[in-house]
Short mmCIF file of C-alpha atoms in Angstrom, two decimals:
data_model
loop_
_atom_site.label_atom_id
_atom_site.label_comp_id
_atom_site.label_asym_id
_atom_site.label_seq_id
_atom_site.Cartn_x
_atom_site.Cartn_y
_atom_site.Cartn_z
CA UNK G 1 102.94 -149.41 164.53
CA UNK G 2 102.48 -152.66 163.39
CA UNK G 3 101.79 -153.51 159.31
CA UNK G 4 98.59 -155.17 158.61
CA UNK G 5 99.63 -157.20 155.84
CA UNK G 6 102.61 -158.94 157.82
CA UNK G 7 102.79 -162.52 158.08
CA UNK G 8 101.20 -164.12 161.04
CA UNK G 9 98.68 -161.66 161.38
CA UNK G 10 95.05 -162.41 160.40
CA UNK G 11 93.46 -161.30 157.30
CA UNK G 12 90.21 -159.65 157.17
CA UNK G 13 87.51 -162.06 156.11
CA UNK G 14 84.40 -161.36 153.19
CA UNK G 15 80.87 -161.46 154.77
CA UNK G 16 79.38 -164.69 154.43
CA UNK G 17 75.65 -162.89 153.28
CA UNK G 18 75.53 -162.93 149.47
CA UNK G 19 75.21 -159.34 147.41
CA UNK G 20 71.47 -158.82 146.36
CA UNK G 21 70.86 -157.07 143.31
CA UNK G 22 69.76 -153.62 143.57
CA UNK G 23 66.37 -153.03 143.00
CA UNK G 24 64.52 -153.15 139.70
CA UNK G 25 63.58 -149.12 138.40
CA UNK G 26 59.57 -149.94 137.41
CA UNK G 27 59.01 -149.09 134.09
CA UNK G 28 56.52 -145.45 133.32
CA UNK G 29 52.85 -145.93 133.31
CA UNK G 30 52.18 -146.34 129.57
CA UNK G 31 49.52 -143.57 129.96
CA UNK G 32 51.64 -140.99 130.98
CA UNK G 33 52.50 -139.63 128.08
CA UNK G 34 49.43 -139.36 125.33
CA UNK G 35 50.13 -140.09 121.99
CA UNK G 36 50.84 -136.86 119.85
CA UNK G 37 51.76 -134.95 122.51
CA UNK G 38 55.27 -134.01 123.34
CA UNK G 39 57.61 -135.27 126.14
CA UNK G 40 58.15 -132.84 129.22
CA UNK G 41 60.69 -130.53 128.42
CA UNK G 42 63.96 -130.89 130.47
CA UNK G 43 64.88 -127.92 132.22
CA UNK G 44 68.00 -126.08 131.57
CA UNK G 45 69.73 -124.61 128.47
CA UNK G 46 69.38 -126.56 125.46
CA UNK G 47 71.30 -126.27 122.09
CA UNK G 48 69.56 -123.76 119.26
CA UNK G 49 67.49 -125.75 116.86
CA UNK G 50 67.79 -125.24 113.82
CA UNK G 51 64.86 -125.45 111.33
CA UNK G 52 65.68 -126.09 108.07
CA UNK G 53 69.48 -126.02 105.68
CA UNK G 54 71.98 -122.63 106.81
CA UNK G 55 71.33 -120.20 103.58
CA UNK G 56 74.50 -119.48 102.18
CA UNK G 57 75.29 -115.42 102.52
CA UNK G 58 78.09 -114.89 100.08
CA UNK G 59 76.20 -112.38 97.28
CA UNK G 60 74.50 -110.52 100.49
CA UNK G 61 78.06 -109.79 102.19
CA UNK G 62 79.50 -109.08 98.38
CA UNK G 63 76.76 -106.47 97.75
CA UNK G 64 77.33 -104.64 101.08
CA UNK G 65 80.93 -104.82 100.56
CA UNK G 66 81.00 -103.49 97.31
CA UNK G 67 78.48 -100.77 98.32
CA UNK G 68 80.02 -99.29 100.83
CA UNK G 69 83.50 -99.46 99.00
CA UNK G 70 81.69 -97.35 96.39
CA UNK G 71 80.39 -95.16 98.43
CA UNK G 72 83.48 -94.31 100.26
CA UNK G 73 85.58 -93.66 97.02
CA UNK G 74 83.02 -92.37 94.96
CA UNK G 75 83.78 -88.88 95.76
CA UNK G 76 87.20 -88.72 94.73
CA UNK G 77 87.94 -87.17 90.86
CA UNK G 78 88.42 -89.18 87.87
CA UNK G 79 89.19 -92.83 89.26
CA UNK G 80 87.38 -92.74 92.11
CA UNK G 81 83.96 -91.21 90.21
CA UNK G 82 84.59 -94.59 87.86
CA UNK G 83 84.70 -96.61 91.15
CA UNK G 84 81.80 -95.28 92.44
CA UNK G 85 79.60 -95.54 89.57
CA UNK G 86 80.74 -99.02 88.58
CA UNK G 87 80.61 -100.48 92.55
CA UNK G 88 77.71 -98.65 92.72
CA UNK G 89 76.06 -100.96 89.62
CA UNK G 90 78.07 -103.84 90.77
CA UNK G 91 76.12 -103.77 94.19
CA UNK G 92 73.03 -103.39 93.42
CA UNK G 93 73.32 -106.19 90.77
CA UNK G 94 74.99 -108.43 93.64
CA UNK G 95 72.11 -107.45 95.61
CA UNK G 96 69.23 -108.28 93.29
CA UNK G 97 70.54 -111.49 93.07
CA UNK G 98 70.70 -112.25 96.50
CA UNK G 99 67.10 -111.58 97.05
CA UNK G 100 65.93 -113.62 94.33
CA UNK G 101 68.24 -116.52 95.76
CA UNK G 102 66.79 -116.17 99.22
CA UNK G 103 69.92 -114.67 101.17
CA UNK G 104 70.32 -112.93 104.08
CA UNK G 105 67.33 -109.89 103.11
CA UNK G 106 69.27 -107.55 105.14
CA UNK G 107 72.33 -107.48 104.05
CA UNK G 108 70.94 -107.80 100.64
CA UNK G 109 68.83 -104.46 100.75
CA UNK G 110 71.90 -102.79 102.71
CA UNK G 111 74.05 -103.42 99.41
CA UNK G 112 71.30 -102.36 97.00
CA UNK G 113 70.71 -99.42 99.28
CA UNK G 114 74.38 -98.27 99.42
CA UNK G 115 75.23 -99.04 95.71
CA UNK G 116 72.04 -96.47 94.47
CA UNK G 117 73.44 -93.78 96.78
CA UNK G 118 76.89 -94.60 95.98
CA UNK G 119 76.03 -93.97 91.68
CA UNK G 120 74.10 -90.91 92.48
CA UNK G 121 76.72 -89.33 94.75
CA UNK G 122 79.12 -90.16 91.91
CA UNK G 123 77.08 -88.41 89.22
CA UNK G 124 76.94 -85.62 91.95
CA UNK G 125 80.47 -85.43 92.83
CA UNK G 126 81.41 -85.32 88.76
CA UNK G 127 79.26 -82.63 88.75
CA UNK G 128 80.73 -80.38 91.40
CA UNK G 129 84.65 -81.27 89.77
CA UNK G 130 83.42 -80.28 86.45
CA UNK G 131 82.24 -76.95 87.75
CA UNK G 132 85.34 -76.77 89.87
CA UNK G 133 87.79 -77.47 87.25
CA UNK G 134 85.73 -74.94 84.90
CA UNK G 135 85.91 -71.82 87.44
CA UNK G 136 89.53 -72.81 87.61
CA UNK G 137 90.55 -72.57 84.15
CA UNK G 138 88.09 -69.27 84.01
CA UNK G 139 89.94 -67.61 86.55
CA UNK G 140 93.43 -68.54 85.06
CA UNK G 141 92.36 -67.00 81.60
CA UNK G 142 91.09 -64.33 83.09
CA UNK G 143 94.44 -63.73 84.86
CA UNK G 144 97.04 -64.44 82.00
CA UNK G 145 94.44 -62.25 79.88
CA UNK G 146 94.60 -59.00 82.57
CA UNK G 147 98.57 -59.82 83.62
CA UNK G 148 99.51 -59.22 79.36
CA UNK G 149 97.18 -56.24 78.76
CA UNK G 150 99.19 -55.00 81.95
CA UNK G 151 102.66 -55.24 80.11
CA UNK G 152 101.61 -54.25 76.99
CA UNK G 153 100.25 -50.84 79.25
CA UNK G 154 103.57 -50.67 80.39
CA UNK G 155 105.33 -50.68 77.81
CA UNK G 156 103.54 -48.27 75.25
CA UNK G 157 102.81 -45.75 77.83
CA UNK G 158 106.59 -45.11 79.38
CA UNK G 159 108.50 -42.59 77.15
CA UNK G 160 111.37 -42.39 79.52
CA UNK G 161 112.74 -45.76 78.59
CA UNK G 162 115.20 -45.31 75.56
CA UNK G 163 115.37 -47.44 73.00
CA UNK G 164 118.42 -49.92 72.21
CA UNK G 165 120.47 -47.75 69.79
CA UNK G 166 123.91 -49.35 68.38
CA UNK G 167 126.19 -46.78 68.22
CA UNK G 168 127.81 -44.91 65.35
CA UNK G 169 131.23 -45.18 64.05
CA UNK G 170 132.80 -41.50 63.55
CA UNK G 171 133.72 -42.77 59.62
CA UNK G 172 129.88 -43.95 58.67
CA UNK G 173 127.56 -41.06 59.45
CA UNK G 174 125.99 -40.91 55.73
CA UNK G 175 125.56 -43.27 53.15
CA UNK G 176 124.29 -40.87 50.47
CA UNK G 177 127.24 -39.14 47.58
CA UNK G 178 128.73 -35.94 48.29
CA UNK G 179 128.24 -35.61 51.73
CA UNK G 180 131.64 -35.53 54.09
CA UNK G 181 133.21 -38.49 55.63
CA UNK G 182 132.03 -40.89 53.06
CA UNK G 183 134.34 -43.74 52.29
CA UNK G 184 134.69 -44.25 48.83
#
């Protein structure tokens, strides 16, 4: 096979016609869109629009947080009642405030919501421990209280248990004058 580009052989030669410019688009008919209307819509999937600034959410996800945290430990005793209660207020102070500020309304109510039920199971759940704790103590008087009136049964009503006597010594049976074996 021979190379193209090797000497002697003859190069390929530009056409002699000049390039013409491709043809000119014509503009739109000025009438083809009225004035105040809107431009055809291009088909497809556009990008979201947005109307308006993005509302910041941070007091709306703080309330829910806070409620539900409240709600979950709220039941335990002592710390836990304290958690709930305060969460609890916590939330549904958080959550005020975001609704007057214009956050997310949803997440707002959700926090106000779960702080209320989160105090009032609280005030429940003290409730039940107190009354736990109580029938507790009750019934660990009341056994202490039946477990001594038990020995002290015992022990005044069983005349076959001697008493702890010391034994005598043969020299020291009286102590009164006159009376044999007294050391003088």
């Amino acid at each position: 096979m021979s190379d193209p580009n090797a000497p002697g052989r003859d190069t390929p030669r530009q056409p002699t016609t000049p390039l013409q410019p491709p043809p000119a688009v014509p503009p739109p008919p000025a009438s083809a869109v009225p004035a105040g209307a809107f431009p055809p819509q291009a088909t497809g999937y556009a990008a979201p629009q947005r109307f308006g600034p993005v509302q910041p959410k941070g007091l709306a996800i703080a309330a829910l947080i806070v409620g539900i945290a409240s709600l979950v430990l709220g039941w335990l005793p002592f710390v836990g009642n304290a958690i709930g209660i305060g969460g609890g207020i916590a939330a549904v102070i958080l959550g005020i405030v975001a609704v007057k500020k214009a956050q997310s309304k949803g997440m707002s109510v959700a926090g106000i919501v779960t702080g209320a039920v989160a105090i009032v199971l609280s005030i429940i759940s003290i409730v039940i421990w107190i009354l736990i704790f109580g029938f507790a103590t009750t019934a660990v008087r009341t056994a202490v209280t039946g477990i001594e009136q038990l020995t002290e049964d015992l022990g005044s009503s069983s005349p076959g248990i001697p008493e702890a006597v010391e034994p005598e010594s043969p020299g020291a049976r009286s102590c009164f004058a006159g009376e044999p074996g007294r050391i003088t």
